[in-house]
Amino acid sequence: MKTAIYPGSFDPVTYGHLDIIKRAAEIFDELTVSVLNNKQKTPLFSVEERVNILKEATKDIPNIKVESFSGLLVDYAKSRNVHVVIRGLRAITDFEYELQNAQTNALLSKGALDTVFLTTKLEYAYLSSSSVKEIASFKGDISMCVPEFVAKMVYDKYGYNK
Ligand code: PNS
């Protein structure tokens, strides 16, 4: 069985992430979307909230699991016996950071962990969780960035009821 993990912060998940998830789930038999529980960052959504949002947003895709992880990605992947990491590439600006991470993970895992890049659809190339939060914090329209129920949750966090 071909399995992969798609790790990320997903704070919050965007249509760009969801497009990568759908396409990766078609390539692999099982895809685990893995939410990083990063104690050094202060996310808008707790890790439990992010896991629940992702479960709801991917409920129609049968071969998807959603869970959280902390610590090194290589250790988490080893504990799940998974050898492929999925990452999305939006533009050349992502490339340097992603290449560095992929090579570090290959080194740390002694070659056991490979990274497969999927290029983001052009229509989502501009999207990022950070810009979604910034736009929402000024009460701007994020309906083209995230599913409706996610937009509502984001606005709630900023005290708006749109
Ligand atoms: O959505 P993001 O914030 O771009 O995801 C980054 C993520 C979670 C993939 C990356 O920060 C990560 O793997 N963190 C776990 C810690 C780790 O293994 N770091 C070494 C990778 S070089």
XYZ file of N, CA and C in Angstrom, residues 7-161:
465
model
N 2.318 17.106 5.928
C 2.419 17.861 7.172
C 2.281 19.366 6.936
N 1.852 20.058 7.969
C 1.767 21.511 7.853
C 1.165 22.126 9.089
N 1.112 23.459 9.075
C 0.501 24.171 10.203
C -1.015 24.276 10.018
N -1.465 24.467 8.783
C -2.893 24.525 8.456
C -3.656 25.464 9.400
N -3.150 26.690 9.521
C -3.731 27.642 10.488
C -4.271 28.881 9.784
N -5.374 28.800 9.058
C -6.246 27.646 8.838
C -5.947 27.005 7.476
N -6.613 25.845 7.257
C -6.503 25.192 5.945
C -7.126 26.114 4.890
N -6.496 26.175 3.721
C -7.007 27.009 2.614
C -7.424 26.110 1.444
N -8.052 26.723 0.441
C -8.384 25.962 -0.772
C -7.117 25.431 -1.442
N -6.004 26.130 -1.275
C -4.734 25.658 -1.844
C -4.318 24.338 -1.209
N -4.378 24.274 0.139
C -4.069 23.015 0.841
C -5.049 21.916 0.396
N -6.334 22.277 0.314
C -7.342 21.253 0.011
C -7.158 20.682 -1.396
N -6.694 21.525 -2.299
C -6.407 21.044 -3.659
C -5.244 20.041 -3.633
N -4.217 20.363 -2.867
C -3.065 19.441 -2.752
C -3.528 18.125 -2.111
N -4.355 18.232 -1.068
C -4.848 17.027 -0.369
C -5.618 16.124 -1.349
N -6.544 16.717 -2.110
C -7.352 15.932 -3.063
C -6.469 15.227 -4.081
N -5.501 15.965 -4.617
C -4.655 15.377 -5.662
C -3.718 14.322 -5.096
N -3.187 14.552 -3.900
C -2.297 13.549 -3.287
C -3.090 12.277 -2.948
N -4.346 12.455 -2.546
C -5.183 11.296 -2.183
C -5.508 10.445 -3.410
N -5.402 11.051 -4.597
C -5.614 10.268 -5.827
C -4.359 9.489 -6.220
N -3.218 9.976 -5.784
C -1.950 9.325 -6.148
C -1.608 8.204 -5.166
N -1.924 8.436 -3.874
C -1.548 7.469 -2.831
C -2.788 6.703 -2.349
N -2.559 5.484 -1.844
C -3.676 4.685 -1.332
C -4.214 5.285 -0.043
N -3.283 5.811 0.774
C -3.715 6.438 2.033
C -2.882 7.688 2.281
N -3.562 8.779 2.624
C -2.866 10.039 2.905
C -3.235 10.485 4.321
N -2.208 10.746 5.119
C -2.465 11.298 6.450
C -2.085 12.775 6.440
N -3.051 13.603 6.761
C -2.789 15.035 6.890
C -2.383 15.257 8.344
N -1.176 15.788 8.534
C -0.578 15.829 9.877
C -0.353 17.278 10.304
N -1.067 17.657 11.343
C -1.034 19.047 11.815
C 0.073 19.198 12.853
N 0.982 20.129 12.583
C 2.097 20.332 13.521
C 1.617 21.034 14.785
N 1.925 20.415 15.914
C 1.647 21.021 17.219
C 2.939 21.715 17.649
N 3.054 22.990 17.244
C 4.302 23.714 17.481
C 4.145 24.627 18.699
N 4.799 24.231 19.788
C 4.621 24.975 21.050
C 5.258 26.372 20.985
N 6.191 26.568 20.005
C 6.861 27.874 19.919
C 6.019 28.931 19.201
N 5.022 28.488 18.451
C 4.194 29.448 17.712
C 2.878 29.650 18.438
N 2.276 30.823 18.248
C 0.936 31.037 18.801
C -0.041 31.054 17.626
N -0.651 29.914 17.341
C -1.551 29.850 16.192
C -2.907 30.498 16.497
N -3.634 30.809 15.440
C -4.993 31.327 15.628
C -5.895 30.219 16.161
N -5.725 29.016 15.616
C -6.537 27.869 16.031
C -5.680 26.866 16.799
N -6.262 26.285 17.841
C -5.543 25.249 18.587
C -5.332 24.041 17.667
N -4.434 23.164 18.064
C -4.180 21.995 17.221
C -5.443 21.133 17.112
N -6.221 21.040 18.186
C -7.469 20.258 18.143
C -8.450 20.886 17.150
N -8.544 22.216 17.182
C -9.446 22.904 16.243
C -9.004 22.668 14.805
N -7.696 22.747 14.568
C -7.200 22.561 13.199
C -7.448 21.135 12.698
N -7.267 20.161 13.595
C -7.537 18.761 13.214
C -9.023 18.605 12.870
N -9.887 19.186 13.713
C -11.328 19.050 13.463
C -11.754 19.749 12.173
N -11.173 20.918 11.918
C -11.492 21.646 10.680
C -11.101 20.797 9.471
N -9.893 20.214 9.538
C -9.416 19.394 8.415
C -10.277 18.152 8.227
N -10.709 17.549 9.351
C -11.567 16.353 9.242
C -12.868 16.718 8.530
N -13.450 17.840 8.920
C -14.705 18.281 8.306
C -14.480 18.598 6.816
N -13.398 19.304 6.508
C -13.147 19.745 5.135
C -12.799 18.585 4.199
N -12.365 17.457 4.762
C -11.950 16.319 3.909
C -12.860 15.105 4.093
N -14.024 15.322 4.722
C -14.865 14.167 5.099
C -15.353 13.356 3.900
N -15.375 13.962 2.709
C -15.858 13.229 1.529
C -14.755 12.444 0.822
N -13.529 12.531 1.332
C -12.429 11.790 0.698
C -12.118 10.580 1.585
N -12.406 9.364 1.075
C -12.349 8.192 1.958
C -10.959 7.797 2.462
N -9.919 8.044 1.669
C -8.587 7.535 2.065
C -7.727 8.581 2.784
N -8.399 9.470 3.533
C -7.679 10.507 4.269
C -7.823 10.298 5.761
N -6.704 10.463 6.456
C -6.736 10.488 7.923
C -6.204 11.849 8.343
N -6.637 12.339 9.475
C -6.099 13.603 9.984
C -5.645 13.368 11.414
N -4.436 13.812 11.713
C -3.946 13.711 13.084
C -2.937 14.817 13.353
N -2.498 14.923 14.604
C -1.488 15.938 14.920
C -0.171 15.249 15.239
N 0.907 16.027 15.155
C 2.206 15.487 15.578
C 3.015 16.621 16.184
N 3.993 16.233 16.992
C 4.931 17.237 17.504
C 6.330 16.649 17.378
N 7.315 17.510 17.484
C 8.694 17.039 17.347
C 9.117 17.000 15.901
N 10.140 16.200 15.632
C 10.689 16.146 14.278
C 9.803 15.330 13.336
N 9.665 15.848 12.129
C 8.867 15.150 11.120
C 9.438 13.758 10.835
N 10.750 13.637 10.803
C 11.371 12.333 10.485
C 11.009 11.287 11.551
N 10.958 11.717 12.824
C 10.621 10.766 13.905
C 9.156 10.346 13.808
N 8.317 11.343 13.515
C 6.878 11.058 13.370
C 6.651 10.100 12.185
N 7.310 10.389 11.056
C 7.136 9.539 9.866
C 7.602 8.109 10.157
N 8.723 7.994 10.872
C 9.245 6.664 11.215
C 8.252 5.907 12.102
N 7.682 6.622 13.068
C 6.737 5.969 13.988
C 5.489 5.494 13.245
N 5.173 6.151 12.105
C 3.994 5.756 11.311
C 4.384 4.826 10.157
N 5.699 4.550 10.066
C 6.217 3.707 8.975
C 5.860 4.264 7.587
N 5.984 5.586 7.454
C 5.690 6.264 6.184
C 6.992 6.826 5.626
N 7.149 6.731 4.312
C 8.416 7.136 3.692
C 8.290 8.288 2.696
N 7.073 8.805 2.565
C 6.859 9.902 1.611
C 6.136 11.072 2.283
N 6.712 12.257 2.078
C 6.107 13.500 2.561
C 5.613 14.273 1.343
N 4.417 14.807 1.439
C 3.868 15.656 0.365
C 4.013 17.110 0.777
N 4.456 17.937 -0.143
C 4.447 19.384 0.095
C 4.000 20.073 -1.193
N 3.315 21.187 -1.033
C 2.870 21.970 -2.185
C 3.868 23.074 -2.479
N 4.068 23.345 -3.743
C 4.938 24.463 -4.152
C 4.092 25.488 -4.902
N 4.063 26.709 -4.359
C 3.272 27.752 -5.004
C 4.084 28.519 -6.032
N 5.274 28.908 -5.642
C 6.086 29.775 -6.506
C 7.542 29.535 -6.167
N 8.398 30.192 -6.913
C 9.837 30.010 -6.716
C 10.251 30.403 -5.291
N 9.495 31.315 -4.694
C 9.816 31.763 -3.326
C 9.678 30.629 -2.309
N 8.819 29.655 -2.585
C 8.681 28.499 -1.688
C 9.865 27.541 -1.834
N 10.472 27.582 -3.016
C 11.373 26.500 -3.397
C 12.585 26.343 -2.474
N 13.210 27.461 -2.126
C 14.438 27.383 -1.335
C 14.177 26.742 0.036
N 13.138 27.223 0.700
C 12.761 26.703 2.012
C 12.381 25.216 1.925
N 11.594 24.886 0.902
C 11.126 23.503 0.769
C 12.264 22.552 0.405
N 13.162 23.029 -0.440
C 14.305 22.201 -0.828
C 15.176 21.910 0.392
N 15.409 22.955 1.170
C 16.222 22.818 2.385
C 15.578 21.805 3.359
N 14.282 21.936 3.569
C 13.568 21.005 4.458
C 13.637 19.573 3.930
N 13.409 19.413 2.620
C 13.409 18.073 2.022
C 14.781 17.430 2.176
N 15.821 18.227 1.929
C 17.183 17.675 2.020
C 17.553 17.375 3.474
N 17.124 18.244 4.391
C 17.396 17.998 5.820
C 16.696 16.719 6.276
N 15.441 16.565 5.847
C 14.696 15.369 6.241
C 15.306 14.101 5.647
N 15.801 14.192 4.417
C 16.454 13.031 3.787
C 17.717 12.671 4.577
N 18.446 13.703 4.992
C 19.687 13.485 5.743
C 19.391 12.893 7.132
N 18.455 13.537 7.840
C 18.126 13.084 9.206
C 17.575 11.655 9.225
N 16.877 11.300 8.149
C 16.259 9.956 8.104
C 17.176 8.941 7.429
N 18.391 9.368 7.105
C 19.356 8.509 6.378
C 18.737 7.956 5.091
N 18.025 8.843 4.396
C 17.460 8.477 3.097
C 16.122 7.774 3.149
N 15.570 7.608 4.360
C 14.308 6.853 4.466
C 13.087 7.710 4.143
N 13.252 9.029 4.180
C 12.090 9.903 3.968
C 12.289 10.774 2.726
N 11.424 10.574 1.752
C 11.477 11.360 0.516
C 10.367 12.396 0.518
N 10.597 13.495 -0.219
C 9.559 14.522 -0.333
C 9.084 14.591 -1.776
N 7.773 14.532 -1.942
C 7.161 14.657 -3.268
C 6.464 16.017 -3.315
N 6.809 16.828 -4.315
C 6.208 18.154 -4.439
C 5.088 18.143 -5.473
N 3.968 18.718 -5.092
C 2.895 18.957 -6.054
C 2.809 20.457 -6.266
N 2.732 20.866 -7.508
C 2.649 22.306 -7.751
C 1.204 22.766 -7.573
N 1.067 23.864 -6.888
C -0.255 24.415 -6.604
C -0.920 24.875 -7.904
N -2.213 24.652 -7.987
C -2.976 25.158 -9.139
C -2.799 26.661 -9.224
N -2.712 27.179 -10.441
C -2.483 28.623 -10.635
C -3.495 29.477 -9.880
N -4.749 29.019 -9.863
C -5.792 29.840 -9.219
C -5.590 29.973 -7.704
N -4.749 29.100 -7.127
C -4.500 29.175 -5.678
C -3.075 29.630 -5.356
N -2.328 30.026 -6.373
C -0.904 30.321 -6.178
C -0.671 31.490 -5.220
N -1.647 32.377 -5.115
C -1.486 33.577 -4.267
C -1.836 33.306 -2.810
N -2.441 32.144 -2.558
C -3.055 31.906 -1.243
C -2.079 31.502 -0.155
N -2.252 32.062 1.041
C -1.494 31.561 2.189
C -2.357 31.726 3.439
N -2.106 30.893 4.429
C -2.856 31.003 5.693
C -2.614 32.368 6.321
N -1.378 32.877 6.197
C -1.053 34.181 6.811
C -1.879 35.296 6.182
N -2.002 35.269 4.836
C -2.773 36.354 4.220
C -4.255 36.217 4.548
N -4.739 34.982 4.666
C -6.142 34.779 5.062
C -6.392 35.434 6.425
N -5.464 35.216 7.354
C -5.632 35.791 8.700
C -5.542 37.314 8.673
N -4.612 37.811 7.869
C -4.461 39.275 7.820
C -5.715 39.929 7.227
N -6.196 39.359 6.125
C -7.397 39.927 5.481
C -8.578 39.880 6.458
N -8.749 38.699 7.099
C -9.886 38.537 8.017
C -9.778 39.479 9.214
N -8.564 39.730 9.663
C -8.390 40.585 10.849
C -8.858 42.016 10.564
N -8.874 42.381 9.253
C -9.388 43.701 8.862
C -10.800 43.584 8.276
N -11.440 42.475 8.556
C -12.825 42.233 8.121
C -12.960 42.124 6.596
N -11.846 41.790 5.927
C -11.896 41.650 4.466
C -12.523 40.322 4.072
N -12.758 40.175 2.771
C -13.442 39.001 2.237
C -12.460 37.840 2.032
N -12.691 36.729 2.713
C -11.823 35.553 2.528
C -12.587 34.385 1.898
N -13.759 34.690 1.323
C -14.601 33.605 0.800
C -13.946 32.868 -0.365
N -13.015 33.522 -1.074
C -12.351 32.840 -2.189
C -11.122 32.053 -1.714
N -10.841 32.097 -0.415
C -9.612 31.478 0.112
C -9.867 30.193 0.902
N -11.000 30.155 1.604
C -11.271 29.025 2.515
C -12.743 28.632 2.414
N -13.099 27.375 2.766
C -14.511 26.993 2.762
C -15.325 27.882 3.717
N -16.630 27.960 3.447
C -17.491 28.893 4.197
C -17.431 28.666 5.715
N -17.475 27.392 6.132
C -17.490 27.141 7.585
C -16.161 27.566 8.227
N -15.080 27.476 7.456
C -13.764 27.896 7.978
C -13.743 29.430 8.093
N -14.263 30.102 7.053
C -14.300 31.575 7.075
C -15.064 32.048 8.311
N -16.168 31.393 8.588
C -16.976 31.788 9.757
C -16.160 31.639 11.048
N -15.437 30.527 11.143
C -14.622 30.279 12.346
C -13.495 31.312 12.478
N -12.916 31.697 11.315
C -11.828 32.694 11.343
C -12.390 34.040 11.803
N -13.521 34.448 11.209
C -14.121 35.730 11.612
C -14.485 35.715 13.099
N -14.988 34.567 13.566
C -15.333 34.445 14.997
C -14.118 34.737 15.863
N -12.956 34.231 15.444
C -11.728 34.434 16.228
C -11.392 35.918 16.347
N -11.735 36.685 15.283
C -11.441 38.120 15.305
C -12.623 38.940 15.831
N -13.639 38.225 16.313
C -14.783 38.912 16.909
C -15.766 39.486 15.911
N -15.717 38.971 14.651
C -16.678 39.437 13.653
C -17.687 38.328 13.385
N -18.889 38.706 13.149
C -19.904 37.727 12.727
C -20.343 38.060 11.336
